[in-house]
Amino acid sequence: MIASCLCYLLLPAARLFRALSDAFFTCRKNALLEKSSSPQVEGDFAMAPRGPDQEECEGLLQQWREEGSSQVLSTSSEGPLADKGLAQSSLALLMDNPGEQDAASEDKWSSRQLSDLRAAENLDEPFPEVLGEEPLPEVQGPLWAAVPVQTGPQYADCAVLPMGALAAEQWEEDPAMVAWSIAPEPMPQEENPIWPFEGLGQLQPPPMEIPYHEILWREWEDFSTQPDAQGLEAGDGPQFQFTLMSYNILAQDLMQQSSELYLHCHPDILNWNYRFANLMQEFQHWDPDILCLQEVQQDHYWEQLEPSLRMMGFTCFYKRRTGCKTDGCAVCYKPTRFRLLCASPVEYFRPGLELLNRDNVGLVLLLQPLVPEGLGQVSVAPLCVANTHVLYNPRRGDVKLAQMAILLAEVDKVARLSDGSHCPIILCGDLNSVPDSPLYNFIRDGELQYSGMPAWKVSGQEDFSHQLYQRKLQVPLWPSSLGITDCCQYVTCHPKRLERRKYGRDFLLRFRFCNIACQRPVGLVLMEGVTDTKPERPAGWAESVLEEDTSELEPVFPRVVGTIQHCLHLTSVYTHFLPQHGRPEVTTMPLGLGTTVDYIFFSAESCENGNRTGDRLDRDGTLKLLGRLSLLSEEILWAANGLPNPFCSSDHLCLLASFGMEVTAP
């Protein structure tokens, strides 16, 4: 019982003693900082080497043990009043002479020393002494490192740890030590480059380790001399020169619907904002006069593409696919180079026809080139530009041929001149057919015998010859109700007789009692006195009347069984082969397999011997191919991780060609 009471009385005295020690330590520390001229003490870090006088430390420790215990016993007997008096006298003593630590070191306890002595007692080793005025040139013993605590702009206190402990222990991983580490200085931020498109955020591309610019470098193949400043070339005669680009830009909706085709791509490069910025930079770099785009998503067109292209000086026309599809085709031209004569959107969907139940579309424009005023009274023939995206399905070649026939019929109507000839024509787009396939040969050669051909063979995309059931093309390929002939022209009606018929009363009366008039129509309701009697032939009328053919209009519908034709004389800009690499050209790489499905065809007169090759075929008065942007091989695209990639933001390569048109005097 007595021991319990003694402990109860000792607890307040111990608390008071600790408070006095802390107060003394604070004043002692301030005095040391005021007297010290060393930058180590004044700065954020303070190095505390081990002091040489260890006997003084041991003596102070022993004095603290003896006098501290005696004070505890005395305070326990004096009570609360003694505690209060001791605190007041100690504080007054500290405030009267805080700086003379040398004189008071023997009879007054320095809180700094007491703290050091406590630590030395716990660690069973002497603690170093802080040197104020004269730092030692060499430090004996182990080194110590100070790790400050970050409390604001400056560090308020330091914790002293031995260097050996820092090397041996992973103290940084301790959550309690995280706040003791120094925050790294912020790195200077680089200025963002100027972004030319307002209201559009720029996404940073992923780090590119592959030199895409070097791998995907495309040469410009020039077939002519340099044009002058006005865009005209001197030589045999002035020419109106222009460039045309055809590009399947990959609709975002279609990409997301077929995401398995783009597993090789980093997700960041598939983001539409990143892809849109790349596409616009590509348009600005090549700066074509006519731009034909496929897979143009409707909302992206109206919200971003059309406003941006309009800022670049283009006038745009757009045709969305029918049904619920969200993408379509667009044709853009610069009004400073061309004037629009007419625009004809083409829909391949025909209700009730199983052959034409797909939602693909096309767009045909008739443009008038604008010649500089300084050339005087000169003229250039109109230019017909057709853009389309044909059905992809490799098994339905019959649908592709029917869609192409509709487009060629529309081009024939738009490009036909008053004398029956055609103005220069450019047909481009994604035809989903490989070179030298029946569909490709039909466009280039103008004729195709399709009777009995397997439908998959038309496009040549895939080989389904191993399958037991194969759809075969039937004759006729499309019904006559479509209104298109086998020559890919709209059905027209021509009068058999050019003179106008004149029908008089006597001529019409001759048909009152003709054989047809005397026959009862099938299903005629019998009515007494009306339809129950048969008219009698008057006397003097012949038994049979020589009747003239009354059909004034008869459709001219020449048909060659199992053959379709057209008369537009088209040839391809590209040869589909890279002689320098010995490899075929590639415009797309679905599932890592390179192939060509994008084309630019232009009208050119065939040679006298009728042979058609991949070389340039042109004559005076037609389009002349002046240059083209070279394509790449499959191996090169493999080195760039296929398509799309951080450099090319579509799964197709763009096609670009330069043409010249003859300028004639009126």
Tab-separated table of N, CA, C and O in Angstrom, residues 252-320:
chain	number	residue	atom	x	y	z
A	252	GLN	N	-14.111	5.294	-87.408
A	252	GLN	CA	-13.897	4.868	-86.023
A	252	GLN	C	-14.909	3.798	-85.611
A	252	GLN	O	-14.564	2.849	-84.900
A	253	ASP	N	-16.150	3.921	-86.051
A	253	ASP	CA	-17.160	2.917	-85.708
A	253	ASP	C	-16.806	1.557	-86.292
A	253	ASP	O	-16.935	0.525	-85.619
A	254	LEU	N	-16.358	1.530	-87.531
A	254	LEU	CA	-15.985	0.254	-88.153
A	254	LEU	C	-14.763	-0.343	-87.474
A	254	LEU	O	-14.657	-1.568	-87.343
A	255	MET	N	-13.848	0.493	-87.034
A	255	MET	CA	-12.671	-0.014	-86.336
A	255	MET	C	-13.065	-0.663	-85.010
A	255	MET	O	-12.547	-1.719	-84.639
A	256	GLN	N	-13.984	-0.035	-84.290
A	256	GLN	CA	-14.408	-0.599	-83.012
A	256	GLN	C	-15.238	-1.855	-83.198
A	256	GLN	O	-15.204	-2.763	-82.356
A	257	GLN	N	-15.983	-1.949	-84.288
A	257	GLN	CA	-16.750	-3.160	-84.560
A	257	GLN	C	-15.855	-4.333	-84.931
A	257	GLN	O	-16.227	-5.483	-84.723
A	258	SER	N	-14.688	-4.059	-85.503
A	258	SER	CA	-13.742	-5.117	-85.890
A	258	SER	C	-12.437	-4.921	-85.131
A	258	SER	O	-11.355	-4.868	-85.723
A	259	SER	N	-12.534	-4.831	-83.813
A	259	SER	CA	-11.351	-4.539	-82.994
A	259	SER	C	-10.323	-5.655	-83.062
A	259	SER	O	-9.138	-5.424	-82.785
A	260	GLU	N	-10.733	-6.873	-83.430
A	260	GLU	CA	-9.768	-7.966	-83.498
A	260	GLU	C	-8.739	-7.759	-84.607
A	260	GLU	O	-7.677	-8.398	-84.605
A	261	LEU	N	-9.018	-6.870	-85.547
A	261	LEU	CA	-8.065	-6.594	-86.623
A	261	LEU	C	-6.956	-5.646	-86.193
A	261	LEU	O	-5.980	-5.469	-86.946
A	262	TYR	N	-7.079	-5.040	-85.010
A	262	TYR	CA	-6.138	-4.003	-84.596
A	262	TYR	C	-5.521	-4.306	-83.240
A	262	TYR	O	-5.173	-3.395	-82.490
A	263	LEU	N	-5.375	-5.594	-82.922
A	263	LEU	CA	-4.769	-5.974	-81.654
A	263	LEU	C	-3.280	-5.650	-81.624
A	263	LEU	O	-2.684	-5.568	-80.540
A	264	HIS	N	-2.670	-5.492	-82.787
A	264	HIS	CA	-1.238	-5.195	-82.836
A	264	HIS	C	-0.939	-3.722	-82.583
A	264	HIS	O	0.235	-3.348	-82.493
A	265	CYS	N	-1.965	-2.903	-82.467
A	265	CYS	CA	-1.783	-1.450	-82.335
A	265	CYS	C	-1.858	-1.029	-80.876
A	265	CYS	O	-2.636	-1.588	-80.090
A	266	HIS	N	-1.066	-0.037	-80.526
A	266	HIS	CA	-1.161	0.572	-79.203
A	266	HIS	C	-2.498	1.305	-79.098
A	266	HIS	O	-2.916	1.973	-80.042
A	267	PRO	N	-3.203	1.193	-77.970
A	267	PRO	CA	-4.527	1.839	-77.875
A	267	PRO	C	-4.498	3.337	-78.122
A	267	PRO	O	-5.474	3.894	-78.633
A	268	ASP	N	-3.397	4.009	-77.773
A	268	ASP	CA	-3.351	5.462	-77.938
A	268	ASP	C	-3.406	5.879	-79.404
A	268	ASP	O	-3.998	6.909	-79.737
A	269	ILE	N	-2.793	5.110	-80.294
A	269	ILE	CA	-2.777	5.502	-81.704
A	269	ILE	C	-4.104	5.204	-82.379
A	269	ILE	O	-4.313	5.632	-83.519
A	270	LEU	N	-4.997	4.465	-81.709
A	270	LEU	CA	-6.326	4.204	-82.260
A	270	LEU	C	-7.346	5.240	-81.806
A	270	LEU	O	-8.486	5.208	-82.272
A	271	ASN	N	-6.949	6.117	-80.909
A	271	ASN	CA	-7.850	7.184	-80.470
A	271	ASN	C	-8.156	8.114	-81.636
A	271	ASN	O	-7.258	8.492	-82.400
A	272	TRP	N	-9.420	8.494	-81.778
A	272	TRP	CA	-9.809	9.284	-82.951
A	272	TRP	C	-9.127	10.642	-82.961
A	272	TRP	O	-8.720	11.123	-84.024
A	273	ASN	N	-8.985	11.313	-81.837
A	273	ASN	CA	-8.342	12.631	-81.833
A	273	ASN	C	-6.895	12.540	-82.308
A	273	ASN	O	-6.418	13.421	-83.033
A	274	TYR	N	-6.205	11.497	-81.898
A	274	TYR	CA	-4.838	11.315	-82.389
A	274	TYR	C	-4.839	11.016	-83.879
A	274	TYR	O	-4.035	11.570	-84.638
A	275	ARG	N	-5.723	10.161	-84.327
A	275	ARG	CA	-5.787	9.806	-85.748
A	275	ARG	C	-6.212	11.011	-86.594
A	275	ARG	O	-5.683	11.234	-87.682
A	276	PHE	N	-7.171	11.778	-86.102
A	276	PHE	CA	-7.626	12.942	-86.860
A	276	PHE	C	-6.495	13.951	-87.052
A	276	PHE	O	-6.332	14.519	-88.147
A	277	ALA	N	-5.710	14.179	-86.001
A	277	ALA	CA	-4.596	15.116	-86.132
A	277	ALA	C	-3.585	14.622	-87.163
A	277	ALA	O	-3.068	15.403	-87.972
A	278	ASN	N	-3.300	13.325	-87.159
A	278	ASN	CA	-2.375	12.770	-88.144
A	278	ASN	C	-2.914	12.908	-89.563
A	278	ASN	O	-2.177	13.236	-90.501
A	279	LEU	N	-4.208	12.639	-89.732
A	279	LEU	CA	-4.810	12.744	-91.068
A	279	LEU	C	-4.760	14.176	-91.580
A	279	LEU	O	-4.447	14.417	-92.759
A	280	MET	N	-5.067	15.132	-90.712
A	280	MET	CA	-5.038	16.517	-91.151
A	280	MET	C	-3.625	16.957	-91.516
A	280	MET	O	-3.430	17.715	-92.479
A	281	GLN	N	-2.642	16.490	-90.769
A	281	GLN	CA	-1.265	16.819	-91.125
A	281	GLN	C	-0.888	16.217	-92.471
A	281	GLN	O	-0.149	16.824	-93.247
A	282	GLU	N	-1.406	15.026	-92.749
A	282	GLU	CA	-1.135	14.392	-94.042
A	282	GLU	C	-1.790	15.177	-95.170
A	282	GLU	O	-1.197	15.365	-96.235
A	283	PHE	N	-3.016	15.642	-94.967
A	283	PHE	CA	-3.683	16.459	-95.993
A	283	PHE	C	-2.911	17.757	-96.235
A	283	PHE	O	-2.735	18.175	-97.383
A	284	GLN	N	-2.471	18.380	-95.145
A	284	GLN	CA	-1.728	19.632	-95.293
A	284	GLN	C	-0.396	19.420	-95.988
A	284	GLN	O	0.050	20.267	-96.769
A	285	HIS	N	0.237	18.304	-95.719
A	285	HIS	CA	1.556	18.062	-96.314
A	285	HIS	C	1.459	17.870	-97.827
A	285	HIS	O	2.221	18.484	-98.585
A	286	TRP	N	0.527	17.040	-98.292
A	286	TRP	CA	0.426	16.760	-99.726
A	286	TRP	C	-0.392	17.817	-100.454
A	286	TRP	O	-0.203	18.008	-101.650
A	287	ASP	N	-1.314	18.463	-99.767
A	287	ASP	CA	-2.077	19.592	-100.317
A	287	ASP	C	-2.659	19.284	-101.700
A	287	ASP	O	-2.335	19.933	-102.697
A	288	PRO	N	-3.549	18.280	-101.814
A	288	PRO	CA	-4.132	17.968	-103.128
A	288	PRO	C	-5.187	18.996	-103.516
A	288	PRO	O	-5.740	19.708	-102.671
A	289	ASP	N	-5.475	19.068	-104.809
A	289	ASP	CA	-6.547	19.939	-105.298
A	289	ASP	C	-7.909	19.261	-105.205
A	289	ASP	O	-8.929	19.934	-105.066
A	290	ILE	N	-7.923	17.925	-105.300
A	290	ILE	CA	-9.157	17.140	-105.164
A	290	ILE	C	-8.872	16.033	-104.166
A	290	ILE	O	-7.839	15.349	-104.245
A	291	LEU	N	-9.788	15.849	-103.231
A	291	LEU	CA	-9.618	14.870	-102.165
A	291	LEU	C	-10.832	13.946	-102.152
A	291	LEU	O	-11.963	14.405	-101.956
A	292	CYS	N	-10.589	12.654	-102.373
A	292	CYS	CA	-11.658	11.645	-102.370
A	292	CYS	C	-11.440	10.727	-101.172
A	292	CYS	O	-10.409	10.040	-101.092
A	293	LEU	N	-12.393	10.714	-100.250
A	293	LEU	CA	-12.265	9.980	-99.003
A	293	LEU	C	-13.324	8.893	-98.921
A	293	LEU	O	-14.458	9.075	-99.370
A	294	GLN	N	-12.940	7.767	-98.330
A	294	GLN	CA	-13.868	6.677	-98.044
A	294	GLN	C	-13.852	6.390	-96.542
A	294	GLN	O	-12.899	6.747	-95.846
A	295	GLU	N	-14.910	5.733	-96.088
A	295	GLU	CA	-15.097	5.431	-94.665
A	295	GLU	C	-15.033	6.708	-93.825
A	295	GLU	O	-14.310	6.796	-92.824
A	296	VAL	N	-15.797	7.686	-94.215
A	296	VAL	CA	-15.873	8.954	-93.489
A	296	VAL	C	-17.087	8.884	-92.564
A	296	VAL	O	-18.228	8.842	-93.033
A	297	GLN	N	-16.842	8.855	-91.265
A	297	GLN	CA	-17.926	8.769	-90.291
A	297	GLN	C	-18.708	10.070	-90.274
A	297	GLN	O	-18.126	11.159	-90.281
A	298	GLN	N	-20.025	9.966	-90.229
A	298	GLN	CA	-20.872	11.136	-90.420
A	298	GLN	C	-20.654	12.199	-89.356
A	298	GLN	O	-20.480	13.384	-89.676
A	299	ASP	N	-20.656	11.827	-88.071
A	299	ASP	CA	-20.493	12.842	-87.028
A	299	ASP	C	-19.102	13.455	-87.064
A	299	ASP	O	-18.944	14.660	-86.842
A	300	HIS	N	-18.091	12.655	-87.358
A	300	HIS	CA	-16.743	13.207	-87.476
A	300	HIS	C	-16.633	14.148	-88.674
A	300	HIS	O	-15.890	15.134	-88.621
A	301	TYR	N	-17.371	13.846	-89.733
A	301	TYR	CA	-17.310	14.706	-90.913
A	301	TYR	C	-17.877	16.085	-90.608
A	301	TYR	O	-17.242	17.108	-90.877
A	302	TRP	N	-19.086	16.129	-90.035
A	302	TRP	CA	-19.733	17.422	-89.817
A	302	TRP	C	-19.102	18.197	-88.673
A	302	TRP	O	-19.091	19.432	-88.691
A	303	GLU	N	-18.574	17.502	-87.658
A	303	GLU	CA	-18.041	18.201	-86.489
A	303	GLU	C	-16.573	18.585	-86.639
A	303	GLU	O	-16.147	19.598	-86.073
A	304	GLN	N	-15.779	17.803	-87.376
A	304	GLN	CA	-14.343	18.049	-87.412
A	304	GLN	C	-13.781	18.125	-88.829
A	304	GLN	O	-13.092	19.081	-89.169
A	305	LEU	N	-14.048	17.105	-89.640
A	305	LEU	CA	-13.407	17.045	-90.954
A	305	LEU	C	-13.841	18.194	-91.854
A	305	LEU	O	-13.006	18.903	-92.422
A	306	GLU	N	-15.138	18.375	-92.019
A	306	GLU	CA	-15.616	19.405	-92.933
A	306	GLU	C	-15.187	20.808	-92.495
A	306	GLU	O	-14.692	21.586	-93.331
A	307	PRO	N	-15.316	21.189	-91.199
A	307	PRO	CA	-14.819	22.519	-90.815
A	307	PRO	C	-13.313	22.682	-91.028
A	307	PRO	O	-12.865	23.749	-91.474
A	308	SER	N	-12.540	21.640	-90.719
A	308	SER	CA	-11.090	21.760	-90.899
A	308	SER	C	-10.717	21.830	-92.369
A	308	SER	O	-9.845	22.622	-92.761
A	309	LEU	N	-11.359	21.021	-93.200
A	309	LEU	CA	-11.070	21.070	-94.636
A	309	LEU	C	-11.534	22.388	-95.243
A	309	LEU	O	-10.906	22.898	-96.183
A	310	ARG	N	-12.628	22.936	-94.721
A	310	ARG	CA	-13.073	24.237	-95.213
A	310	ARG	C	-12.050	25.319	-94.874
A	310	ARG	O	-11.811	26.242	-95.674
A	311	MET	N	-11.426	25.218	-93.701
A	311	MET	CA	-10.375	26.166	-93.349
A	311	MET	C	-9.158	26.018	-94.257
A	311	MET	O	-8.415	26.981	-94.478
A	312	MET	N	-8.956	24.824	-94.790
A	312	MET	CA	-7.853	24.599	-95.714
A	312	MET	C	-8.195	24.999	-97.141
A	312	MET	O	-7.344	24.862	-98.032
A	313	GLY	N	-9.412	25.477	-97.374
A	313	GLY	CA	-9.784	25.965	-98.695
A	313	GLY	C	-10.543	24.985	-99.549
A	313	GLY	O	-10.621	25.167	-100.776
A	314	PHE	N	-11.146	23.947	-98.951
A	314	PHE	CA	-11.884	22.939	-99.711
A	314	PHE	C	-13.385	23.196	-99.636
A	314	PHE	O	-13.898	23.703	-98.636
A	315	THR	N	-14.058	22.816	-100.705
A	315	THR	CA	-15.515	22.689	-100.713
A	315	THR	C	-15.837	21.204	-100.761
A	315	THR	O	-15.320	20.489	-101.627
A	316	CYS	N	-16.682	20.734	-99.845
A	316	CYS	CA	-16.851	19.292	-99.632
A	316	CYS	C	-18.278	18.860	-99.943
A	316	CYS	O	-19.240	19.604	-99.700
A	317	PHE	N	-18.385	17.637	-100.472
A	317	PHE	CA	-19.662	16.963	-100.678
A	317	PHE	C	-19.574	15.594	-100.029
A	317	PHE	O	-18.552	14.901	-100.151
A	318	TYR	N	-20.646	15.216	-99.350
A	318	TYR	CA	-20.644	13.988	-98.564
A	318	TYR	C	-21.906	13.172	-98.858
A	318	TYR	O	-22.995	13.731	-99.022
A	319	LYS	N	-21.727	11.855	-98.927
A	319	LYS	CA	-22.850	10.941	-99.112
A	319	LYS	C	-22.704	9.804	-98.118
A	319	LYS	O	-21.769	9.006	-98.192
A	320	ARG	N	-23.635	9.740	-97.167
A	320	ARG	CA	-23.612	8.667	-96.174
A	320	ARG	C	-24.205	7.397	-96.759
A	320	ARG	O	-25.084	7.440	-97.620
